XYZ file of C-alpha atoms in Angstrom:
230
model
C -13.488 1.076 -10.614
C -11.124 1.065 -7.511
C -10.345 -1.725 -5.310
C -8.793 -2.603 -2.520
C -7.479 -6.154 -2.009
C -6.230 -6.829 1.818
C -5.367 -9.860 3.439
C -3.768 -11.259 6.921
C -0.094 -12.197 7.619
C 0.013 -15.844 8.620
C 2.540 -18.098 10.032
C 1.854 -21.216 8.488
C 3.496 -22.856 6.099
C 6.341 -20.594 5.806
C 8.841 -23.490 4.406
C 6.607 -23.994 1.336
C 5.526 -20.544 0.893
C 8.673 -19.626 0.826
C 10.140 -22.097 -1.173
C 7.276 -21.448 -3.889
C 7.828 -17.640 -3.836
C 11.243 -18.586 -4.797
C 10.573 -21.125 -7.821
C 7.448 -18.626 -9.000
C 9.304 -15.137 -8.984
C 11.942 -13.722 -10.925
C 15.586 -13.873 -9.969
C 15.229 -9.880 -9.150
C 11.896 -10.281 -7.047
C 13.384 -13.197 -5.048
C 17.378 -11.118 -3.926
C 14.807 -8.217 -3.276
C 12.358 -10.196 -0.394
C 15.689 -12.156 0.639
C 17.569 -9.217 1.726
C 14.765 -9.249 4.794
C 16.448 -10.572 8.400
C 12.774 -10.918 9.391
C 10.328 -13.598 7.906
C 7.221 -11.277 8.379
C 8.754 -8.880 6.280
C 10.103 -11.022 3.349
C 6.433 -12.657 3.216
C 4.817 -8.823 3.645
C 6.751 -8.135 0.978
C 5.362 -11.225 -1.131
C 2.132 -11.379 -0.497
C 2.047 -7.512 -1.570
C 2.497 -9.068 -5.366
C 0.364 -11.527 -4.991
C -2.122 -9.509 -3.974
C -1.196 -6.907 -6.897
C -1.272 -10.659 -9.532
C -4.457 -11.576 -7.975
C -6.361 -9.091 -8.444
C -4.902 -8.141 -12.058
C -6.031 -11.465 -13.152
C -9.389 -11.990 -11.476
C -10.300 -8.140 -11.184
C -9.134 -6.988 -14.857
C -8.260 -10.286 -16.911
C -5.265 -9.584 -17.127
C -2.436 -11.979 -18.796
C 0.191 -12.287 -15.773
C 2.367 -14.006 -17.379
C 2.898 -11.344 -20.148
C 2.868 -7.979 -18.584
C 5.800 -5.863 -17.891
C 6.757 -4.069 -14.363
C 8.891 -1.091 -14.612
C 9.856 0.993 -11.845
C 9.392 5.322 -12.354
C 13.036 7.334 -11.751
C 11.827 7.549 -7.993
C 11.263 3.809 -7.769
C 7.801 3.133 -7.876
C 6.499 0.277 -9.874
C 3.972 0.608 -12.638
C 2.645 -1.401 -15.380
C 4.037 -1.011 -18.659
C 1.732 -0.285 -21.383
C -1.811 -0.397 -19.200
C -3.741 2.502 -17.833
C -4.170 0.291 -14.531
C -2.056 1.585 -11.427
C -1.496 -0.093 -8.244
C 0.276 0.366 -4.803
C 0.870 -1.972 -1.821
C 1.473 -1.209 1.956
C 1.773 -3.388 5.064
C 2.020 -2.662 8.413
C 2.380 -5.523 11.173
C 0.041 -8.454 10.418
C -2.127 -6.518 7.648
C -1.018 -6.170 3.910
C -3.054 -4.073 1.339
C -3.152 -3.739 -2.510
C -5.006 -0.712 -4.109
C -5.829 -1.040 -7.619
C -7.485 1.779 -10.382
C -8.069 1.965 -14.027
C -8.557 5.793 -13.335
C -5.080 7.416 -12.178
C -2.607 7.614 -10.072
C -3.095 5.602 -6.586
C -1.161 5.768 -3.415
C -2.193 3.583 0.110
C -0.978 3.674 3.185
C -1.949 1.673 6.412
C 0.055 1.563 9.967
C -1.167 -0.178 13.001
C -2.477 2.777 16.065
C -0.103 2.008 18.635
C 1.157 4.497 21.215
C 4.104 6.527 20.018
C 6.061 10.087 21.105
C 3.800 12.370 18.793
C 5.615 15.215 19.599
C 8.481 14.117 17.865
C 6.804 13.976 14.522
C 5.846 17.547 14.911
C 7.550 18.893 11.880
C 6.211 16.360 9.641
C 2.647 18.458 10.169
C 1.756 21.909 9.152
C 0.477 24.163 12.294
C -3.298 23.525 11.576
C -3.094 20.285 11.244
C -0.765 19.133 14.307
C -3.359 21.307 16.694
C -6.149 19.121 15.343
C -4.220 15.866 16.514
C -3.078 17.639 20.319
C -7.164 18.701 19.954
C -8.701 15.584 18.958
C -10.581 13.352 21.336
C -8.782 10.443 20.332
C -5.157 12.232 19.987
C -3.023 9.002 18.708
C -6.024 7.513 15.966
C -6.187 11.336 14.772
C -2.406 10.926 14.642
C -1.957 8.449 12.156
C -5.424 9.899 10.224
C -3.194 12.410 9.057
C -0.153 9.953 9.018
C -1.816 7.555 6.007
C -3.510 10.447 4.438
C -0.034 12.034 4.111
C 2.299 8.807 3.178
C -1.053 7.860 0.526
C -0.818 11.646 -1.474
C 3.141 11.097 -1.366
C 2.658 7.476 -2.597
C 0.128 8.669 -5.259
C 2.440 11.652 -6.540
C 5.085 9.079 -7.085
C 8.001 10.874 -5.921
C 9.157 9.514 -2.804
C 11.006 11.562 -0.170
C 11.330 14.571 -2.815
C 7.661 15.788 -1.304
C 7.935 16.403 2.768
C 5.238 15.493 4.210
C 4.855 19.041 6.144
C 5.138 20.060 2.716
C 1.664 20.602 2.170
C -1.857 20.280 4.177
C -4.873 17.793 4.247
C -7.723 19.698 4.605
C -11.115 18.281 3.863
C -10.211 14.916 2.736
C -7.718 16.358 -0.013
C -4.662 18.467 -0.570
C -2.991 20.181 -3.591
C 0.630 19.434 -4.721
C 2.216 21.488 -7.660
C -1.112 22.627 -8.604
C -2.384 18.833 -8.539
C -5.076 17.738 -6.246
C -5.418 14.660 -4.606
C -8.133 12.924 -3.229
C -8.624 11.274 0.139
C -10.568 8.040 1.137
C -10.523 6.161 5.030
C -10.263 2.779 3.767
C -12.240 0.379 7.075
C -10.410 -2.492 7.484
C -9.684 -3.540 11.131
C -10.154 -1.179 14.002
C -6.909 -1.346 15.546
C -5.852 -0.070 12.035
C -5.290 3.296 9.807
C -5.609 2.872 6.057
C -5.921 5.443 3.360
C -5.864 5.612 -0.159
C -5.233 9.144 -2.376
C -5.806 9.703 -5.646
C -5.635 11.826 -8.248
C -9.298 11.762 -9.588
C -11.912 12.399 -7.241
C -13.627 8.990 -5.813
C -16.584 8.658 -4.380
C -16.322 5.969 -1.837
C -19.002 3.563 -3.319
C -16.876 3.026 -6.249
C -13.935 1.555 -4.036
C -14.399 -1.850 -3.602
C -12.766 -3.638 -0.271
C -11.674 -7.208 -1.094
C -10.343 -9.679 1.910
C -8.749 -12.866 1.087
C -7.804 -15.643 3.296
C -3.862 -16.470 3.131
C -4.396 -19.857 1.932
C -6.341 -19.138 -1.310
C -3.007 -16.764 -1.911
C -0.773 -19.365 -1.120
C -2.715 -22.149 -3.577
C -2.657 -18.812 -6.373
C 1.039 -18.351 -6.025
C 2.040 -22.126 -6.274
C -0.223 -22.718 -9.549
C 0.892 -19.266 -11.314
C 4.393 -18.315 -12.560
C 5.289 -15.032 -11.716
C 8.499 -13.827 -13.223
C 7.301 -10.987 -14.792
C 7.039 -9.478 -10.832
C 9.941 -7.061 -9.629
């Protein structure tokens, strides 16, 4: 099974949320989310893993306190020693967690705001940039492609090596290095994008879509320790 935990960026409570996130995390977690200038992105940042620890240990029983985070050669985390992957993305007030037992996983949301689309041109192959100019809705087609793109290169797992005009969505999947990947429009808000890509072919009635209120994450992170988080 596939989920997908998401959850709302809140302003309240900061001082003890923070203060929590520092006493609960390890030493590395806590220089990483304090390098932020801006509050909403330390506490994106956060609630990513507690997201990711909530929904190991009420999704998949898993001991949090035990397991052991590793980060790939291109820097993306993984479990060590479980056949469950995750990823996290945020974009402005929304933060999501996708979760599998059943391959690689990437997600990617952004909030549909007006932008200078030309100037992501190159990022699209020919085909696909004449479907956004073409599109009724131009800017929602836009980032479509945008989070189907950022998900694949999230699910391959190797960062900026892959350009994202390096290869072409076309029917809700794409090929890289003779793998496929698989897309699915994850509906969480309207004024948002969010896909997930993976490497095994999902039908959407096996992804499950999980909201949680910021206070039941902020009572989980100050009665769990989490220093096995990176």
């Amino acid at each position: 099974m596939t989920h997908l935990l998401f959850t709302y960026l809140s302003d309240d409570g900061n001082d003890a949320f923070f203060a929590d996130a520092e006493h609960m995390f390890s030493e590395e977690f806590v220089r990483k989310f304090s390098k932020y200038k801006r509050w909403q992105d330390a506490k994106s940042t956060i609630i990513g893993r507690l997201l990711l620890a909530y929904g190991l240990k009420t999704l998949y029983q898993v001991d949090i306190d035990t397991l052991k985070m590793n980060f790939s050669k291109d820097k993306k985390p993984f479990l060590e020693n479980s056949s469950i992957q995750f990823n996290i993305s945020h974009s402005n007030d929304v933060i999501v967690c996708a979760i599998t037992s059943v391959g690689a996983i990437g997600v990617d949301i952004e909030k549909i705001s007006d932008i200078p689309i030309e100037d992501f041109k190159d990022q699209f192959s020919l085909a696909e940039y004449e479907t956004i100019l073409g599109a009724p809705k131009v800017v929602e087609q836009f980032y479509t492609y945008w989070t189907q793109k950022e998900a694949v290169v999230k699910s391959n797992g190797s960062g900026l090596h892959v350009p994202l005009q390096s290869f072409e969505i076309n029917n809700q999947s794409t090929v890289i290095a003779d793998q496929p990947y698989y897309l699915n429009e994850i509906s969480i808000d309207a004024d948002y994008k969010c896909h997930i890509a993976t490497q095994s072919l999902i039908h959407e009635d096996d992804v499950t879509i999980i909201g949680l209120k910021p206070e039941l994450l902020t009572d989980f992170e100050s009665v769990n320790s989490l220093k096995s988080f990176r």
